[in-house]
Amino acid sequence: MINTPKHLAYTLKVDLKEIYSIIQDIDKFYTEVIILKKDKKGLPIIDKKGKPKSRTLNPSHNRLKVIQKRIQKNILLNLHLPDYAYGAVKGRDNVDNANKHKGKKFKFTTDLRNFFPSISNARVFKMFRSYNFSPEVSRLLTQLTTYKGRLPQGSPSSSTIANLVFVKTGKNLDSFAKEQSITFTSFIDDLTFSSPNDFKSMTDEILEMVKKDGFKISHNKTNYSRAPLVTGIHPMNNSLRLPETFDAKLNSESISPETKKGLLLYRNKVDKINRKKQSPLKKKKKARA
């Protein structure tokens, strides 16, 4: 593990003096972008005070962004994430996440409210220490990846750090779920639980486990149902189904060729997963034909 600032600088392929210089003047390397939250119809969501709800992003730029990308590639991606994690994990995506819940009759979904801002620099430091980085290196990594005492949304390393900070809570949820024959997955701030058996009576206990560790729940995004959207896809009994809005978006004349190509690749992956689960009986019938 990385135990000295010099070793950290070597790993990141940067001069140690530059690391200290960037940390000293960190405000220069972030911008603030405010995005209005919108409903399914594309209209602004208004809060109880009559003001539009918004999300603040703090993307990094210039040399800090370069260094954060190296932290992501050379350090964070080498740290193990549990099997339940699907968001911002190499080789996994939202389709794979939804596929884990296919064939389960009962599903429970919830969302961690203000997930990134709720992760303090103290939590990030504690996470690095838990992976045996020295206190000095953990402090430098925390200073390079947090902003104004919080984890900034929109920076290259933030999603993976959020996953790593959540590991303690996630492992507790995963252990509880396995004991109850429930499938659990996370996709950054989206948590999904499913089972062939009705487990509604356990949902309050699940939420308490999350809140006990200092995370907040989006109650308007908390749903116990037989057919909810799981990271943008309906996991059915024997297949995955894209939402009705997908085809409308795909056939829209306003989308660019690049976007259309991406949507087609996305649909192809869903179709491929559905074909893989085709029953042996159907395969035999096709072979005879």
PDB file of C-alpha atoms in Angstrom:
ATOM      1  CA  MET A   1       0.000   0.000   0.000  1.00  0.00           C
ATOM      2  CA  ILE A   2       1.061   3.642  -0.447  1.00  0.00           C
ATOM      3  CA  ASN A   3       2.635   4.885   2.781  1.00  0.00           C
ATOM      4  CA  THR A   4       4.632   7.993   1.871  1.00  0.00           C
ATOM      5  CA  PRO A   5       3.838  11.207  -0.034  1.00  0.00           C
ATOM      6  CA  LYS A   6       6.760  10.470  -2.380  1.00  0.00           C
ATOM      7  CA  HIS A   7       5.313   7.072  -3.221  1.00  0.00           C
ATOM      8  CA  LEU A   8       1.931   8.729  -3.848  1.00  0.00           C
ATOM      9  CA  ALA A   9       3.517  11.285  -6.194  1.00  0.00           C
ATOM     10  CA  TYR A  10       5.296   8.459  -8.040  1.00  0.00           C
ATOM     11  CA  THR A  11       2.037   6.485  -8.375  1.00  0.00           C
ATOM     12  CA  LEU A  12       0.253   9.542  -9.763  1.00  0.00           C
ATOM     13  CA  LYS A  13       3.178  10.478 -12.039  1.00  0.00           C
ATOM     14  CA  VAL A  14       3.277  14.000 -10.673  1.00  0.00           C
ATOM     15  CA  ASP A  15       5.771  16.124  -8.751  1.00  0.00           C
ATOM     16  CA  LEU A  16       5.042  16.189  -5.015  1.00  0.00           C
ATOM     17  CA  LYS A  17       5.455  19.974  -5.014  1.00  0.00           C
ATOM     18  CA  GLU A  18       2.592  20.247  -7.503  1.00  0.00           C
ATOM     19  CA  ILE A  19       0.330  18.192  -5.234  1.00  0.00           C
ATOM     20  CA  TYR A  20       0.955  20.576  -2.346  1.00  0.00           C
ATOM     21  CA  SER A  21       0.545  23.576  -4.650  1.00  0.00           C
ATOM     22  CA  ILE A  22      -2.856  22.386  -5.937  1.00  0.00           C
ATOM     23  CA  ILE A  23      -4.104  21.630  -2.416  1.00  0.00           C
ATOM     24  CA  GLN A  24      -2.973  25.094  -1.292  1.00  0.00           C
ATOM     25  CA  ASP A  25      -5.067  26.762  -4.005  1.00  0.00           C
ATOM     26  CA  ILE A  26      -7.818  24.156  -4.461  1.00  0.00           C
ATOM     27  CA  ASP A  27     -10.617  26.674  -5.249  1.00  0.00           C
ATOM     28  CA  LYS A  28      -8.985  27.424  -8.608  1.00  0.00           C
ATOM     29  CA  PHE A  29      -9.569  23.871  -9.786  1.00  0.00           C
ATOM     30  CA  TYR A  30     -13.337  23.562  -9.330  1.00  0.00           C
ATOM     31  CA  THR A  31     -16.318  25.160 -11.031  1.00  0.00           C
ATOM     32  CA  GLU A  32     -19.920  25.221  -9.833  1.00  0.00           C
ATOM     33  CA  VAL A  33     -22.773  24.072 -12.065  1.00  0.00           C
ATOM     34  CA  ILE A  34     -26.382  24.236 -10.874  1.00  0.00           C
ATOM     35  CA  ILE A  35     -28.844  21.886 -12.578  1.00  0.00           C
ATOM     36  CA  LEU A  36     -32.598  22.186 -12.076  1.00  0.00           C
ATOM     37  CA  LYS A  37     -34.340  18.955 -11.111  1.00  0.00           C
ATOM     38  CA  LYS A  38     -37.174  18.003 -13.476  1.00  0.00           C
ATOM     39  CA  ASP A  39     -40.071  15.560 -13.385  1.00  0.00           C
ATOM     40  CA  LYS A  40     -40.890  12.897 -15.987  1.00  0.00           C
ATOM     41  CA  LYS A  41     -42.557  15.525 -18.174  1.00  0.00           C
ATOM     42  CA  GLY A  42     -39.454  17.700 -18.150  1.00  0.00           C
ATOM     43  CA  LEU A  43     -40.993  20.337 -15.868  1.00  0.00           C
ATOM     44  CA  PRO A  44     -39.063  21.842 -12.916  1.00  0.00           C
ATOM     45  CA  ILE A  45     -39.734  20.199  -9.553  1.00  0.00           C
ATOM     46  CA  ILE A  46     -40.912  22.781  -7.001  1.00  0.00           C
ATOM     47  CA  ASP A  47     -40.234  22.420  -3.272  1.00  0.00           C
ATOM     48  CA  LYS A  48     -42.627  23.280  -0.401  1.00  0.00           C
ATOM     49  CA  LYS A  49     -41.419  26.884  -0.370  1.00  0.00           C
ATOM     50  CA  GLY A  50     -42.278  27.329  -4.051  1.00  0.00           C
ATOM     51  CA  LYS A  51     -38.675  27.285  -5.220  1.00  0.00           C
ATOM     52  CA  PRO A  52     -37.354  24.989  -7.978  1.00  0.00           C
ATOM     53  CA  LYS A  53     -35.265  22.097  -6.684  1.00  0.00           C
ATOM     54  CA  SER A  54     -31.708  21.926  -7.982  1.00  0.00           C
ATOM     55  CA  ARG A  55     -28.540  19.870  -7.840  1.00  0.00           C
ATOM     56  CA  THR A  56     -25.103  21.459  -7.493  1.00  0.00           C
ATOM     57  CA  LEU A  57     -22.211  19.901  -9.387  1.00  0.00           C
ATOM     58  CA  ASN A  58     -18.572  20.751  -8.760  1.00  0.00           C
ATOM     59  CA  PRO A  59     -16.605  19.352 -11.697  1.00  0.00           C
ATOM     60  CA  SER A  60     -12.839  19.648 -11.386  1.00  0.00           C
ATOM     61  CA  HIS A  61     -10.660  20.931 -14.216  1.00  0.00           C
ATOM     62  CA  ASN A  62      -7.094  21.413 -15.418  1.00  0.00           C
ATOM     63  CA  ARG A  63      -4.369  19.581 -13.489  1.00  0.00           C
ATOM     64  CA  LEU A  64      -6.584  18.521 -10.593  1.00  0.00           C
ATOM     65  CA  LYS A  65      -8.892  16.702 -13.002  1.00  0.00           C
ATOM     66  CA  VAL A  66      -5.875  14.945 -14.530  1.00  0.00           C
ATOM     67  CA  ILE A  67      -4.659  13.898 -11.078  1.00  0.00           C
ATOM     68  CA  GLN A  68      -8.123  12.709 -10.016  1.00  0.00           C
ATOM     69  CA  LYS A  69      -8.309  10.541 -13.137  1.00  0.00           C
ATOM     70  CA  ARG A  70      -4.963   9.010 -12.131  1.00  0.00           C
ATOM     71  CA  ILE A  71      -6.201   8.477  -8.574  1.00  0.00           C
ATOM     72  CA  GLN A  72      -9.192   6.681 -10.093  1.00  0.00           C
ATOM     73  CA  LYS A  73      -7.144   4.540 -12.478  1.00  0.00           C
ATOM     74  CA  ASN A  74      -3.998   3.850 -10.438  1.00  0.00           C
ATOM     75  CA  ILE A  75      -5.461   3.634  -6.931  1.00  0.00           C
ATOM     76  CA  LEU A  76      -9.245   3.421  -6.563  1.00  0.00           C
ATOM     77  CA  LEU A  77      -9.881   0.796  -9.237  1.00  0.00           C
ATOM     78  CA  ASN A  78      -7.396  -1.475  -7.443  1.00  0.00           C
ATOM     79  CA  LEU A  79      -9.495  -1.446  -4.269  1.00  0.00           C
ATOM     80  CA  HIS A  80     -12.003  -4.263  -3.994  1.00  0.00           C
ATOM     81  CA  LEU A  81     -15.717  -3.501  -4.182  1.00  0.00           C
ATOM     82  CA  PRO A  82     -18.268  -6.124  -3.059  1.00  0.00           C
ATOM     83  CA  ASP A  83     -20.349  -8.037  -5.586  1.00  0.00           C
ATOM     84  CA  TYR A  84     -23.509  -6.110  -4.691  1.00  0.00           C
ATOM     85  CA  ALA A  85     -22.097  -2.862  -6.220  1.00  0.00           C
ATOM     86  CA  TYR A  86     -22.957  -2.156  -9.874  1.00  0.00           C
ATOM     87  CA  GLY A  87     -22.647   1.621 -10.322  1.00  0.00           C
ATOM     88  CA  ALA A  88     -19.271   3.057 -11.392  1.00  0.00           C
ATOM     89  CA  VAL A  89     -17.771  -0.447 -11.366  1.00  0.00           C
ATOM     90  CA  LYS A  90     -15.747  -1.618 -14.370  1.00  0.00           C
ATOM     91  CA  GLY A  91     -17.553  -4.300 -16.367  1.00  0.00           C
ATOM     92  CA  ARG A  92     -20.936  -3.683 -14.696  1.00  0.00           C
ATOM     93  CA  ASP A  93     -23.779  -1.333 -15.578  1.00  0.00           C
ATOM     94  CA  ASN A  94     -27.437  -0.569 -14.872  1.00  0.00           C
ATOM     95  CA  VAL A  95     -28.613  -3.410 -17.152  1.00  0.00           C
ATOM     96  CA  ASP A  96     -26.561  -5.961 -15.179  1.00  0.00           C
ATOM     97  CA  ASN A  97     -27.942  -4.436 -11.988  1.00  0.00           C
ATOM     98  CA  ALA A  98     -31.557  -4.829 -13.122  1.00  0.00           C
ATOM     99  CA  ASN A  99     -30.850  -8.353 -14.355  1.00  0.00           C
ATOM    100  CA  LYS A 100     -30.017  -9.464 -10.790  1.00  0.00           C
ATOM    101  CA  HIS A 101     -33.641  -8.799  -9.827  1.00  0.00           C
ATOM    102  CA  LYS A 102     -35.284 -10.585 -12.721  1.00  0.00           C
ATOM    103  CA  GLY A 103     -37.707 -13.341 -11.724  1.00  0.00           C
ATOM    104  CA  LYS A 104     -38.226 -11.944  -8.201  1.00  0.00           C
ATOM    105  CA  LYS A 105     -41.886 -11.279  -7.435  1.00  0.00           C
ATOM    106  CA  PHE A 106     -41.396  -8.604  -4.754  1.00  0.00           C
ATOM    107  CA  LYS A 107     -39.076  -5.614  -5.103  1.00  0.00           C
ATOM    108  CA  PHE A 108     -38.103  -2.741  -2.836  1.00  0.00           C
ATOM    109  CA  THR A 109     -36.237   0.290  -4.186  1.00  0.00           C
ATOM    110  CA  THR A 110     -34.950   3.358  -2.394  1.00  0.00           C
ATOM    111  CA  ASP A 111     -32.587   6.239  -3.040  1.00  0.00           C
ATOM    112  CA  LEU A 112     -29.951   7.894  -0.839  1.00  0.00           C
ATOM    113  CA  ARG A 113     -30.814  11.592  -0.630  1.00  0.00           C
ATOM    114  CA  ASN A 114     -28.001  14.077  -1.350  1.00  0.00           C
ATOM    115  CA  PHE A 115     -25.612  11.127  -1.379  1.00  0.00           C
ATOM    116  CA  PHE A 116     -22.443  12.914  -2.514  1.00  0.00           C
ATOM    117  CA  PRO A 117     -22.808  16.027  -0.302  1.00  0.00           C
ATOM    118  CA  SER A 118     -23.593  13.758   2.667  1.00  0.00           C
ATOM    119  CA  ILE A 119     -20.120  12.192   2.422  1.00  0.00           C
ATOM    120  CA  SER A 120     -17.774  14.368   4.466  1.00  0.00           C
ATOM    121  CA  ASN A 121     -14.013  14.637   4.090  1.00  0.00           C
ATOM    122  CA  ALA A 122     -13.740  12.857   7.466  1.00  0.00           C
ATOM    123  CA  ARG A 123     -15.570   9.851   6.000  1.00  0.00           C
ATOM    124  CA  VAL A 124     -13.317   9.836   2.939  1.00  0.00           C
ATOM    125  CA  PHE A 125     -10.205   9.987   5.136  1.00  0.00           C
ATOM    126  CA  LYS A 126     -11.533   7.119   7.264  1.00  0.00           C
ATOM    127  CA  MET A 127     -12.191   5.084   4.103  1.00  0.00           C
ATOM    128  CA  PHE A 128      -8.596   5.498   2.859  1.00  0.00           C
ATOM    129  CA  ARG A 129      -7.276   4.539   6.307  1.00  0.00           C
ATOM    130  CA  SER A 130      -9.455   1.404   6.249  1.00  0.00           C
ATOM    131  CA  TYR A 131      -7.551   0.316   3.123  1.00  0.00           C
ATOM    132  CA  ASN A 132      -4.245   0.738   4.992  1.00  0.00           C
ATOM    133  CA  PHE A 133      -3.022   3.970   3.436  1.00  0.00           C
ATOM    134  CA  SER A 134      -0.860   5.857   5.918  1.00  0.00           C
ATOM    135  CA  PRO A 135      -2.439   8.832   7.748  1.00  0.00           C
ATOM    136  CA  GLU A 136      -0.360  11.316   5.724  1.00  0.00           C
ATOM    137  CA  VAL A 137      -1.200   9.736   2.362  1.00  0.00           C
ATOM    138  CA  SER A 138      -4.877   9.387   3.359  1.00  0.00           C
ATOM    139  CA  ARG A 139      -4.929  13.089   4.182  1.00  0.00           C
ATOM    140  CA  LEU A 140      -3.410  14.059   0.827  1.00  0.00           C
ATOM    141  CA  LEU A 141      -5.791  11.794  -1.114  1.00  0.00           C
ATOM    142  CA  THR A 142      -8.735  13.245   0.811  1.00  0.00           C
ATOM    143  CA  GLN A 143      -7.610  16.806   0.076  1.00  0.00           C
ATOM    144  CA  LEU A 144      -7.250  15.955  -3.617  1.00  0.00           C
ATOM    145  CA  THR A 145     -10.709  14.368  -3.919  1.00  0.00           C
ATOM    146  CA  THR A 146     -12.979  16.432  -1.626  1.00  0.00           C
ATOM    147  CA  TYR A 147     -14.074  20.062  -1.818  1.00  0.00           C
ATOM    148  CA  LYS A 148     -15.396  22.354   0.905  1.00  0.00           C
ATOM    149  CA  GLY A 149     -15.483  19.456   3.327  1.00  0.00           C
ATOM    150  CA  ARG A 150     -17.597  17.213   1.099  1.00  0.00           C
ATOM    151  CA  LEU A 151     -17.356  14.790  -1.817  1.00  0.00           C
ATOM    152  CA  PRO A 152     -17.954  16.855  -4.975  1.00  0.00           C
ATOM    153  CA  GLN A 153     -20.430  15.513  -7.498  1.00  0.00           C
ATOM    154  CA  GLY A 154     -19.103  15.666 -11.049  1.00  0.00           C
ATOM    155  CA  SER A 155     -15.437  14.878 -10.421  1.00  0.00           C
ATOM    156  CA  PRO A 156     -13.753  11.775 -11.949  1.00  0.00           C
ATOM    157  CA  SER A 157     -13.036   9.970  -8.691  1.00  0.00           C
ATOM    158  CA  SER A 158     -16.199  10.801  -6.725  1.00  0.00           C
ATOM    159  CA  SER A 159     -18.491   7.913  -7.736  1.00  0.00           C
ATOM    160  CA  THR A 160     -15.947   5.237  -6.857  1.00  0.00           C
ATOM    161  CA  ILE A 161     -15.094   6.955  -3.567  1.00  0.00           C
ATOM    162  CA  ALA A 162     -18.828   7.095  -2.760  1.00  0.00           C
ATOM    163  CA  ASN A 163     -19.047   3.337  -3.373  1.00  0.00           C
ATOM    164  CA  LEU A 164     -16.037   2.712  -1.123  1.00  0.00           C
ATOM    165  CA  VAL A 165     -17.366   4.908   1.691  1.00  0.00           C
ATOM    166  CA  PHE A 166     -20.692   3.031   1.539  1.00  0.00           C
ATOM    167  CA  VAL A 167     -19.009  -0.401   1.831  1.00  0.00           C
ATOM    168  CA  LYS A 168     -19.534  -0.745   5.604  1.00  0.00           C
ATOM    169  CA  THR A 169     -23.274  -0.063   5.302  1.00  0.00           C
ATOM    170  CA  GLY A 170     -23.517  -2.062   2.075  1.00  0.00           C
ATOM    171  CA  LYS A 171     -21.939  -5.149   3.623  1.00  0.00           C
ATOM    172  CA  ASN A 172     -24.371  -4.989   6.543  1.00  0.00           C
ATOM    173  CA  LEU A 173     -27.306  -4.726   4.125  1.00  0.00           C
ATOM    174  CA  ASP A 174     -25.910  -7.563   2.006  1.00  0.00           C
ATOM    175  CA  SER A 175     -25.479  -9.863   5.030  1.00  0.00           C
ATOM    176  CA  PHE A 176     -28.997  -9.107   6.247  1.00  0.00           C
ATOM    177  CA  ALA A 177     -30.418  -9.678   2.746  1.00  0.00           C
ATOM    178  CA  LYS A 178     -28.677 -13.042   2.352  1.00  0.00           C
ATOM    179  CA  GLU A 179     -29.939 -14.205   5.748  1.00  0.00           C
ATOM    180  CA  GLN A 180     -33.492 -13.421   4.567  1.00  0.00           C
ATOM    181  CA  SER A 181     -33.075 -14.889   1.027  1.00  0.00           C
ATOM    182  CA  ILE A 182     -33.273 -11.383  -0.438  1.00  0.00           C
ATOM    183  CA  THR A 183     -31.166 -10.136  -3.373  1.00  0.00           C
ATOM    184  CA  PHE A 184     -29.501  -6.753  -2.755  1.00  0.00           C
ATOM    185  CA  THR A 185     -27.661  -4.489  -5.201  1.00  0.00           C
ATOM    186  CA  SER A 186     -26.530  -0.875  -5.211  1.00  0.00           C
ATOM    187  CA  PHE A 187     -26.082   1.483  -8.138  1.00  0.00           C
ATOM    188  CA  ILE A 188     -24.316   4.510  -6.580  1.00  0.00           C
ATOM    189  CA  ASP A 189     -27.222   5.989  -4.566  1.00  0.00           C
ATOM    190  CA  ASP A 190     -29.946   3.596  -5.813  1.00  0.00           C
ATOM    191  CA  LEU A 191     -30.555   0.570  -3.581  1.00  0.00           C
ATOM    192  CA  THR A 192     -32.646  -2.386  -4.756  1.00  0.00           C
ATOM    193  CA  PHE A 193     -33.879  -5.446  -2.850  1.00  0.00           C
ATOM    194  CA  SER A 194     -35.913  -8.315  -4.306  1.00  0.00           C
ATOM    195  CA  SER A 195     -37.199 -11.735  -3.315  1.00  0.00           C
ATOM    196  CA  PRO A 196     -39.639 -14.439  -4.446  1.00  0.00           C
ATOM    197  CA  ASN A 197     -41.296 -13.987  -1.030  1.00  0.00           C
ATOM    198  CA  ASP A 198     -43.095 -10.997   0.443  1.00  0.00           C
ATOM    199  CA  PHE A 199     -40.654  -9.095   2.692  1.00  0.00           C
ATOM    200  CA  LYS A 200     -42.543  -5.818   3.161  1.00  0.00           C
ATOM    201  CA  SER A 201     -42.412  -6.238   6.943  1.00  0.00           C
ATOM    202  CA  MET A 202     -38.605  -5.980   6.768  1.00  0.00           C
ATOM    203  CA  THR A 203     -38.387  -2.739   4.791  1.00  0.00           C
ATOM    204  CA  ASP A 204     -38.425  -0.498   7.865  1.00  0.00           C
ATOM    205  CA  GLU A 205     -35.518  -2.456   9.323  1.00  0.00           C
ATOM    206  CA  ILE A 206     -33.613  -2.070   6.056  1.00  0.00           C
ATOM    207  CA  LEU A 207     -34.135   1.694   6.042  1.00  0.00           C
ATOM    208  CA  GLU A 208     -33.066   1.955   9.692  1.00  0.00           C
ATOM    209  CA  MET A 209     -29.790   0.172   8.866  1.00  0.00           C
ATOM    210  CA  VAL A 210     -29.098   2.838   6.240  1.00  0.00           C
ATOM    211  CA  LYS A 211     -30.088   5.798   8.420  1.00  0.00           C
ATOM    212  CA  LYS A 212     -28.127   4.467  11.414  1.00  0.00           C
ATOM    213  CA  ASP A 213     -24.914   5.002   9.429  1.00  0.00           C
ATOM    214  CA  GLY A 214     -25.732   8.637   8.715  1.00  0.00           C
ATOM    215  CA  PHE A 215     -27.242   8.346   5.245  1.00  0.00           C
ATOM    216  CA  LYS A 216     -30.571   9.974   4.370  1.00  0.00           C
ATOM    217  CA  ILE A 217     -33.452   8.369   2.486  1.00  0.00           C
ATOM    218  CA  SER A 218     -35.415   9.925  -0.397  1.00  0.00           C
ATOM    219  CA  HIS A 219     -38.887   8.887   0.721  1.00  0.00           C
ATOM    220  CA  ASN A 220     -40.507   9.946  -2.561  1.00  0.00           C
ATOM    221  CA  LYS A 221     -38.179   7.490  -4.318  1.00  0.00           C
ATOM    222  CA  THR A 222     -38.839   4.644  -1.887  1.00  0.00           C
ATOM    223  CA  ASN A 223     -41.157   2.023  -3.343  1.00  0.00           C
ATOM    224  CA  TYR A 224     -42.277  -1.508  -2.507  1.00  0.00           C
ATOM    225  CA  SER A 225     -43.832  -3.017  -5.609  1.00  0.00           C
ATOM    226  CA  ARG A 226     -44.029  -5.974  -7.935  1.00  0.00           C
ATOM    227  CA  ALA A 227     -42.938  -4.073 -11.036  1.00  0.00           C
ATOM    228  CA  PRO A 228     -40.862  -0.964 -10.274  1.00  0.00           C
ATOM    229  CA  LEU A 229     -38.191   0.494 -12.493  1.00  0.00           C
ATOM    230  CA  VAL A 230     -34.785  -0.766 -11.362  1.00  0.00           C
ATOM    231  CA  THR A 231     -32.085   1.612 -12.606  1.00  0.00           C
ATOM    232  CA  GLY A 232     -34.218   2.471 -15.622  1.00  0.00           C
ATOM    233  CA  ILE A 233     -35.366  -1.061 -16.533  1.00  0.00           C
ATOM    234  CA  HIS A 234     -38.315  -3.289 -15.595  1.00  0.00           C
ATOM    235  CA  PRO A 235     -37.032  -6.703 -14.366  1.00  0.00           C
ATOM    236  CA  MET A 236     -39.866  -9.054 -15.317  1.00  0.00           C
ATOM    237  CA  ASN A 237     -40.331 -12.725 -14.507  1.00  0.00           C
ATOM    238  CA  ASN A 238     -38.284 -14.087 -17.421  1.00  0.00           C
ATOM    239  CA  SER A 239     -36.931 -11.004 -19.129  1.00  0.00           C
ATOM    240  CA  LEU A 240     -35.882  -7.368 -18.873  1.00  0.00           C
ATOM    241  CA  ARG A 241     -38.226  -4.765 -20.336  1.00  0.00           C
ATOM    242  CA  LEU A 242     -37.281  -1.256 -21.350  1.00  0.00           C
ATOM    243  CA  PRO A 243     -39.689   1.509 -20.288  1.00  0.00           C
ATOM    244  CA  GLU A 244     -42.271   2.794 -22.767  1.00  0.00           C
ATOM    245  CA  THR A 245     -40.403   6.092 -23.062  1.00  0.00           C
ATOM    246  CA  PHE A 246     -37.346   4.350 -24.547  1.00  0.00           C
ATOM    247  CA  ASP A 247     -38.727   3.831 -28.073  1.00  0.00           C
ATOM    248  CA  ALA A 248     -40.040   7.389 -28.171  1.00  0.00           C
ATOM    249  CA  LYS A 249     -36.576   8.674 -27.320  1.00  0.00           C
ATOM    250  CA  LEU A 250     -34.930   6.337 -29.819  1.00  0.00           C
ATOM    251  CA  ASN A 251     -37.266   7.429 -32.646  1.00  0.00           C
ATOM    252  CA  SER A 252     -37.087  11.126 -31.826  1.00  0.00           C
ATOM    253  CA  GLU A 253     -35.856  13.255 -34.726  1.00  0.00           C
ATOM    254  CA  SER A 254     -34.046  15.588 -32.333  1.00  0.00           C
ATOM    255  CA  ILE A 255     -31.418  13.106 -31.113  1.00  0.00           C
ATOM    256  CA  SER A 256     -27.952  13.027 -32.651  1.00  0.00           C
ATOM    257  CA  PRO A 257     -26.603  10.013 -34.609  1.00  0.00           C
ATOM    258  CA  GLU A 258     -24.145   9.354 -31.751  1.00  0.00           C
ATOM    259  CA  THR A 259     -26.949   9.286 -29.177  1.00  0.00           C
ATOM    260  CA  LYS A 260     -29.040   7.005 -31.397  1.00  0.00           C
ATOM    261  CA  LYS A 261     -26.086   4.640 -31.811  1.00  0.00           C
ATOM    262  CA  GLY A 262     -25.652   4.499 -28.024  1.00  0.00           C
ATOM    263  CA  LEU A 263     -29.357   3.778 -27.488  1.00  0.00           C
ATOM    264  CA  LEU A 264     -29.266   0.972 -30.054  1.00  0.00           C
ATOM    265  CA  LEU A 265     -26.243  -0.595 -28.324  1.00  0.00           C
ATOM    266  CA  TYR A 266     -28.092  -0.289 -25.032  1.00  0.00           C
ATOM    267  CA  ARG A 267     -31.183  -2.047 -26.419  1.00  0.00           C
ATOM    268  CA  ASN A 268     -28.998  -4.736 -27.992  1.00  0.00           C
ATOM    269  CA  LYS A 269     -27.483  -5.535 -24.587  1.00  0.00           C
ATOM    270  CA  VAL A 270     -30.949  -5.932 -23.071  1.00  0.00           C
ATOM    271  CA  ASP A 271     -32.014  -8.156 -25.992  1.00  0.00           C
ATOM    272  CA  LYS A 272     -28.840 -10.239 -25.644  1.00  0.00           C
ATOM    273  CA  ILE A 273     -29.500 -10.878 -21.940  1.00  0.00           C
ATOM    274  CA  ASN A 274     -33.098 -11.854 -22.749  1.00  0.00           C
ATOM    275  CA  ARG A 275     -31.933 -14.312 -25.427  1.00  0.00           C
ATOM    276  CA  LYS A 276     -29.450 -15.921 -23.028  1.00  0.00           C
ATOM    277  CA  LYS A 277     -32.257 -16.866 -20.674  1.00  0.00           C
ATOM    278  CA  GLN A 278     -34.249 -18.573 -23.400  1.00  0.00           C
ATOM    279  CA  SER A 279     -35.550 -21.940 -22.143  1.00  0.00           C
ATOM    280  CA  PRO A 280     -33.933 -25.208 -23.375  1.00  0.00           C
ATOM    281  CA  LEU A 281     -37.352 -26.270 -24.768  1.00  0.00           C
ATOM    282  CA  LYS A 282     -37.506 -23.222 -27.034  1.00  0.00           C
ATOM    283  CA  LYS A 283     -33.934 -23.835 -28.162  1.00  0.00           C
ATOM    284  CA  LYS A 284     -34.787 -27.441 -29.117  1.00  0.00           C
ATOM    285  CA  LYS A 285     -37.833 -26.302 -31.103  1.00  0.00           C
ATOM    286  CA  LYS A 286     -35.693 -23.810 -33.016  1.00  0.00           C
ATOM    287  CA  ALA A 287     -33.098 -26.485 -33.733  1.00  0.00           C
ATOM    288  CA  ARG A 288     -35.764 -28.831 -35.154  1.00  0.00           C
ATOM    289  CA  ALA A 289     -37.114 -26.072 -37.359  1.00  0.00           C
TER     290      ALA A 289
END
